[in-house]
Amino acid sequence: MNEEMIITPIFNQLNIAIQSLIHMSEQFTEEELSKCPITNKRSMMEVLIHIAVICRADYVISCEATIDEMSEFYKRNEPITLSEIRRDLSANYQYLYQVYAGYTQEELHEIKTSYWGVSYSRYEWLLEIVAHVYHHRGQLHSMLAQNVRDPLVALFQ
């Protein structure tokens, strides 16, 4: 089985999540998203900003970036507006896809360690990225449905 056959279904599922997030973001104003339903937690807009950079940020983590490098990454890569969020959701997904499409089977199995000491193969890091996006997408969907209105977005196909 070649590398593309291994990663294509994963990227299909990640794309479903990204497209549903873009669709969600198109239904709400920045004012609606600025609500913070849980005291001392992220607002809905902050959750969306976080999701917008996950594909690239988690990839950088998987490349063994230090905590200082990640801090600098987040400073340079934080979308502010809804249009920037939508742009980054798509661009960061495409970036991740292009990187992974170039990996060989051996590279996919190479172990990489995060700055906090977790070690996964590149393939496992990809699965972690998908899980991370899906986790926060579900969180955002619930926050919106409970505090603004139901986004009426299909979360699964």
PDB file of C-alpha atoms in Angstrom:
ATOM      1  CA  MET A   1       0.000   0.000   0.000  1.00  0.00           C
ATOM      2  CA  ASN A   2       1.490   3.346  -0.962  1.00  0.00           C
ATOM      3  CA  GLU A   3       1.618   6.418   1.254  1.00  0.00           C
ATOM      4  CA  GLU A   4      -1.152   8.234  -0.599  1.00  0.00           C
ATOM      5  CA  MET A   5      -3.586   5.362  -0.059  1.00  0.00           C
ATOM      6  CA  ILE A   6      -2.794   5.435   3.649  1.00  0.00           C
ATOM      7  CA  ILE A   7      -3.318   9.161   4.198  1.00  0.00           C
ATOM      8  CA  THR A   8      -6.064   9.992   1.660  1.00  0.00           C
ATOM      9  CA  PRO A   9      -8.985   8.725   3.799  1.00  0.00           C
ATOM     10  CA  ILE A  10      -7.601  10.569   6.824  1.00  0.00           C
ATOM     11  CA  PHE A  11      -7.385  13.821   4.901  1.00  0.00           C
ATOM     12  CA  ASN A  12     -10.894  13.242   3.559  1.00  0.00           C
ATOM     13  CA  GLN A  13     -12.209  13.106   7.128  1.00  0.00           C
ATOM     14  CA  LEU A  14     -10.143  16.131   8.137  1.00  0.00           C
ATOM     15  CA  ASN A  15     -11.519  18.045   5.144  1.00  0.00           C
ATOM     16  CA  ILE A  16     -15.078  17.220   6.235  1.00  0.00           C
ATOM     17  CA  ALA A  17     -14.315  18.765   9.619  1.00  0.00           C
ATOM     18  CA  ILE A  18     -12.648  21.838   8.096  1.00  0.00           C
ATOM     19  CA  GLN A  19     -15.508  22.461   5.651  1.00  0.00           C
ATOM     20  CA  SER A  20     -18.095  22.169   8.432  1.00  0.00           C
ATOM     21  CA  LEU A  21     -16.102  24.657  10.525  1.00  0.00           C
ATOM     22  CA  ILE A  22     -16.009  27.096   7.630  1.00  0.00           C
ATOM     23  CA  HIS A  23     -19.762  26.652   7.210  1.00  0.00           C
ATOM     24  CA  MET A  24     -20.294  27.256  10.936  1.00  0.00           C
ATOM     25  CA  SER A  25     -18.142  30.384  10.852  1.00  0.00           C
ATOM     26  CA  GLU A  26     -20.234  31.805   8.008  1.00  0.00           C
ATOM     27  CA  GLN A  27     -23.406  31.700  10.119  1.00  0.00           C
ATOM     28  CA  PHE A  28     -22.290  33.834  13.044  1.00  0.00           C
ATOM     29  CA  THR A  29     -21.044  37.334  13.646  1.00  0.00           C
ATOM     30  CA  GLU A  30     -17.873  38.142  15.527  1.00  0.00           C
ATOM     31  CA  GLU A  31     -20.095  39.673  18.223  1.00  0.00           C
ATOM     32  CA  GLU A  32     -22.047  36.429  18.652  1.00  0.00           C
ATOM     33  CA  LEU A  33     -18.817  34.441  18.772  1.00  0.00           C
ATOM     34  CA  SER A  34     -17.282  36.743  21.373  1.00  0.00           C
ATOM     35  CA  LYS A  35     -19.521  35.208  24.061  1.00  0.00           C
ATOM     36  CA  CYS A  36     -17.707  33.252  26.723  1.00  0.00           C
ATOM     37  CA  PRO A  37     -20.179  30.698  28.090  1.00  0.00           C
ATOM     38  CA  ILE A  38     -17.830  29.345  30.782  1.00  0.00           C
ATOM     39  CA  THR A  39     -16.061  31.764  33.096  1.00  0.00           C
ATOM     40  CA  ASN A  40     -12.263  31.751  32.741  1.00  0.00           C
ATOM     41  CA  LYS A  41     -12.406  29.639  29.567  1.00  0.00           C
ATOM     42  CA  ARG A  42     -12.059  30.542  25.900  1.00  0.00           C
ATOM     43  CA  SER A  43     -14.784  32.451  24.129  1.00  0.00           C
ATOM     44  CA  MET A  44     -16.337  30.790  21.101  1.00  0.00           C
ATOM     45  CA  MET A  45     -14.241  33.073  18.874  1.00  0.00           C
ATOM     46  CA  GLU A  46     -11.082  32.029  20.722  1.00  0.00           C
ATOM     47  CA  VAL A  47     -11.977  28.359  20.210  1.00  0.00           C
ATOM     48  CA  LEU A  48     -12.458  29.023  16.497  1.00  0.00           C
ATOM     49  CA  ILE A  49      -9.115  30.871  16.328  1.00  0.00           C
ATOM     50  CA  HIS A  50      -7.464  27.909  18.041  1.00  0.00           C
ATOM     51  CA  ILE A  51      -8.995  25.435  15.598  1.00  0.00           C
ATOM     52  CA  ALA A  52      -7.894  27.552  12.623  1.00  0.00           C
ATOM     53  CA  VAL A  53      -4.218  26.940  13.425  1.00  0.00           C
ATOM     54  CA  ILE A  54      -4.349  23.331  14.662  1.00  0.00           C
ATOM     55  CA  CYS A  55      -3.321  21.699  11.373  1.00  0.00           C
ATOM     56  CA  ARG A  56      -0.147  23.737  11.137  1.00  0.00           C
ATOM     57  CA  ALA A  57       0.562  24.156  14.864  1.00  0.00           C
ATOM     58  CA  ASP A  58       0.283  20.468  15.642  1.00  0.00           C
ATOM     59  CA  TYR A  59       2.431  19.704  12.622  1.00  0.00           C
ATOM     60  CA  VAL A  60       5.111  22.095  13.926  1.00  0.00           C
ATOM     61  CA  ILE A  61       4.873  20.388  17.327  1.00  0.00           C
ATOM     62  CA  SER A  62       5.325  17.040  15.573  1.00  0.00           C
ATOM     63  CA  CYS A  63       8.523  18.392  14.028  1.00  0.00           C
ATOM     64  CA  GLU A  64       9.927  18.617  17.553  1.00  0.00           C
ATOM     65  CA  ALA A  65       9.566  22.375  18.006  1.00  0.00           C
ATOM     66  CA  THR A  66      10.501  23.697  21.442  1.00  0.00           C
ATOM     67  CA  ILE A  67       8.021  25.438  23.723  1.00  0.00           C
ATOM     68  CA  ASP A  68       9.688  28.767  22.864  1.00  0.00           C
ATOM     69  CA  GLU A  69       9.370  28.054  19.135  1.00  0.00           C
ATOM     70  CA  MET A  70       5.683  27.237  19.624  1.00  0.00           C
ATOM     71  CA  SER A  71       5.111  30.417  21.591  1.00  0.00           C
ATOM     72  CA  GLU A  72       6.638  32.382  18.717  1.00  0.00           C
ATOM     73  CA  PHE A  73       4.590  30.377  16.198  1.00  0.00           C
ATOM     74  CA  TYR A  74       1.317  31.294  17.933  1.00  0.00           C
ATOM     75  CA  LYS A  75       2.290  34.982  18.067  1.00  0.00           C
ATOM     76  CA  ARG A  76       2.912  35.013  14.301  1.00  0.00           C
ATOM     77  CA  ASN A  77      -0.050  32.832  13.299  1.00  0.00           C
ATOM     78  CA  GLU A  78      -3.150  34.075  15.050  1.00  0.00           C
ATOM     79  CA  PRO A  79      -6.066  34.991  12.810  1.00  0.00           C
ATOM     80  CA  ILE A  80      -8.202  37.841  14.119  1.00  0.00           C
ATOM     81  CA  THR A  81     -11.250  38.172  11.866  1.00  0.00           C
ATOM     82  CA  LEU A  82     -13.683  35.548  10.636  1.00  0.00           C
ATOM     83  CA  SER A  83     -12.350  35.903   7.101  1.00  0.00           C
ATOM     84  CA  GLU A  84      -8.802  35.304   8.370  1.00  0.00           C
ATOM     85  CA  ILE A  85     -10.030  32.270  10.315  1.00  0.00           C
ATOM     86  CA  ARG A  86     -11.663  30.797   7.208  1.00  0.00           C
ATOM     87  CA  ARG A  87      -8.525  31.522   5.175  1.00  0.00           C
ATOM     88  CA  ASP A  88      -6.307  29.847   7.783  1.00  0.00           C
ATOM     89  CA  LEU A  89      -8.566  26.815   8.183  1.00  0.00           C
ATOM     90  CA  SER A  90      -8.194  26.116   4.452  1.00  0.00           C
ATOM     91  CA  ALA A  91      -4.553  27.155   4.090  1.00  0.00           C
ATOM     92  CA  ASN A  92      -3.342  25.187   7.100  1.00  0.00           C
ATOM     93  CA  TYR A  93      -5.242  22.098   5.943  1.00  0.00           C
ATOM     94  CA  GLN A  94      -3.671  22.416   2.478  1.00  0.00           C
ATOM     95  CA  TYR A  95      -0.215  22.926   3.990  1.00  0.00           C
ATOM     96  CA  LEU A  96      -0.557  19.789   6.117  1.00  0.00           C
ATOM     97  CA  TYR A  97      -1.813  17.777   3.154  1.00  0.00           C
ATOM     98  CA  GLN A  98       1.096  18.859   0.955  1.00  0.00           C
ATOM     99  CA  VAL A  99       3.638  17.940   3.626  1.00  0.00           C
ATOM    100  CA  TYR A 100       2.119  14.526   4.304  1.00  0.00           C
ATOM    101  CA  ALA A 101       1.640  13.740   0.613  1.00  0.00           C
ATOM    102  CA  GLY A 102       5.420  13.959   0.270  1.00  0.00           C
ATOM    103  CA  TYR A 103       6.277  11.501   3.038  1.00  0.00           C
ATOM    104  CA  THR A 104       7.488   8.004   2.271  1.00  0.00           C
ATOM    105  CA  GLN A 105       6.305   4.992   4.245  1.00  0.00           C
ATOM    106  CA  GLU A 106       9.525   5.105   6.259  1.00  0.00           C
ATOM    107  CA  GLU A 107       9.032   8.802   7.037  1.00  0.00           C
ATOM    108  CA  LEU A 108       5.432   8.185   8.133  1.00  0.00           C
ATOM    109  CA  HIS A 109       6.723   5.673  10.684  1.00  0.00           C
ATOM    110  CA  GLU A 110       9.530   7.881  11.987  1.00  0.00           C
ATOM    111  CA  ILE A 111       9.044   8.724  15.669  1.00  0.00           C
ATOM    112  CA  LYS A 112       8.859  12.395  16.651  1.00  0.00           C
ATOM    113  CA  THR A 113       8.762  13.736  20.201  1.00  0.00           C
ATOM    114  CA  SER A 114       6.850  16.792  21.394  1.00  0.00           C
ATOM    115  CA  TYR A 115       8.376  19.372  23.714  1.00  0.00           C
ATOM    116  CA  TRP A 116       6.392  17.843  26.603  1.00  0.00           C
ATOM    117  CA  GLY A 117       7.796  14.365  25.921  1.00  0.00           C
ATOM    118  CA  VAL A 118       5.066  12.528  23.977  1.00  0.00           C
ATOM    119  CA  SER A 119       6.436  10.394  21.145  1.00  0.00           C
ATOM    120  CA  TYR A 120       4.396   9.315  18.117  1.00  0.00           C
ATOM    121  CA  SER A 121       5.133   8.283  14.576  1.00  0.00           C
ATOM    122  CA  ARG A 122       4.329  10.941  11.982  1.00  0.00           C
ATOM    123  CA  TYR A 123       1.320   8.828  11.054  1.00  0.00           C
ATOM    124  CA  GLU A 124       0.112   8.882  14.673  1.00  0.00           C
ATOM    125  CA  TRP A 125       0.682  12.651  14.798  1.00  0.00           C
ATOM    126  CA  LEU A 126      -1.653  12.956  11.813  1.00  0.00           C
ATOM    127  CA  LEU A 127      -4.306  10.970  13.674  1.00  0.00           C
ATOM    128  CA  GLU A 128      -3.785  13.209  16.707  1.00  0.00           C
ATOM    129  CA  ILE A 129      -4.322  16.293  14.538  1.00  0.00           C
ATOM    130  CA  VAL A 130      -7.614  14.907  13.224  1.00  0.00           C
ATOM    131  CA  ALA A 131      -8.738  14.041  16.751  1.00  0.00           C
ATOM    132  CA  HIS A 132      -7.746  17.512  17.977  1.00  0.00           C
ATOM    133  CA  VAL A 133      -9.749  19.246  15.233  1.00  0.00           C
ATOM    134  CA  TYR A 134     -12.787  17.020  15.802  1.00  0.00           C
ATOM    135  CA  HIS A 135     -12.608  17.561  19.571  1.00  0.00           C
ATOM    136  CA  HIS A 136     -12.703  21.344  19.292  1.00  0.00           C
ATOM    137  CA  ARG A 137     -15.246  21.291  16.470  1.00  0.00           C
ATOM    138  CA  GLY A 138     -17.610  19.366  18.749  1.00  0.00           C
ATOM    139  CA  GLN A 139     -16.848  21.771  21.580  1.00  0.00           C
ATOM    140  CA  LEU A 140     -17.580  24.785  19.378  1.00  0.00           C
ATOM    141  CA  HIS A 141     -20.764  23.240  17.986  1.00  0.00           C
ATOM    142  CA  SER A 142     -22.068  22.586  21.499  1.00  0.00           C
ATOM    143  CA  MET A 143     -21.157  26.089  22.674  1.00  0.00           C
ATOM    144  CA  LEU A 144     -22.946  27.648  19.720  1.00  0.00           C
ATOM    145  CA  ALA A 145     -26.039  25.437  20.006  1.00  0.00           C
ATOM    146  CA  GLN A 146     -26.386  26.121  23.733  1.00  0.00           C
ATOM    147  CA  ASN A 147     -25.528  29.837  23.763  1.00  0.00           C
ATOM    148  CA  VAL A 148     -26.431  31.367  20.392  1.00  0.00           C
ATOM    149  CA  ARG A 149     -28.369  29.034  18.085  1.00  0.00           C
ATOM    150  CA  ASP A 150     -27.976  25.653  16.435  1.00  0.00           C
ATOM    151  CA  PRO A 151     -25.454  26.011  13.603  1.00  0.00           C
ATOM    152  CA  LEU A 152     -27.405  23.459  11.506  1.00  0.00           C
ATOM    153  CA  VAL A 153     -24.218  21.920  10.188  1.00  0.00           C
ATOM    154  CA  ALA A 154     -23.819  18.240   9.398  1.00  0.00           C
ATOM    155  CA  LEU A 155     -20.896  17.098  11.530  1.00  0.00           C
ATOM    156  CA  PHE A 156     -20.593  13.725   9.793  1.00  0.00           C
ATOM    157  CA  GLN A 157     -21.390  12.470   6.307  1.00  0.00           C
TER     158      GLN A 157
END
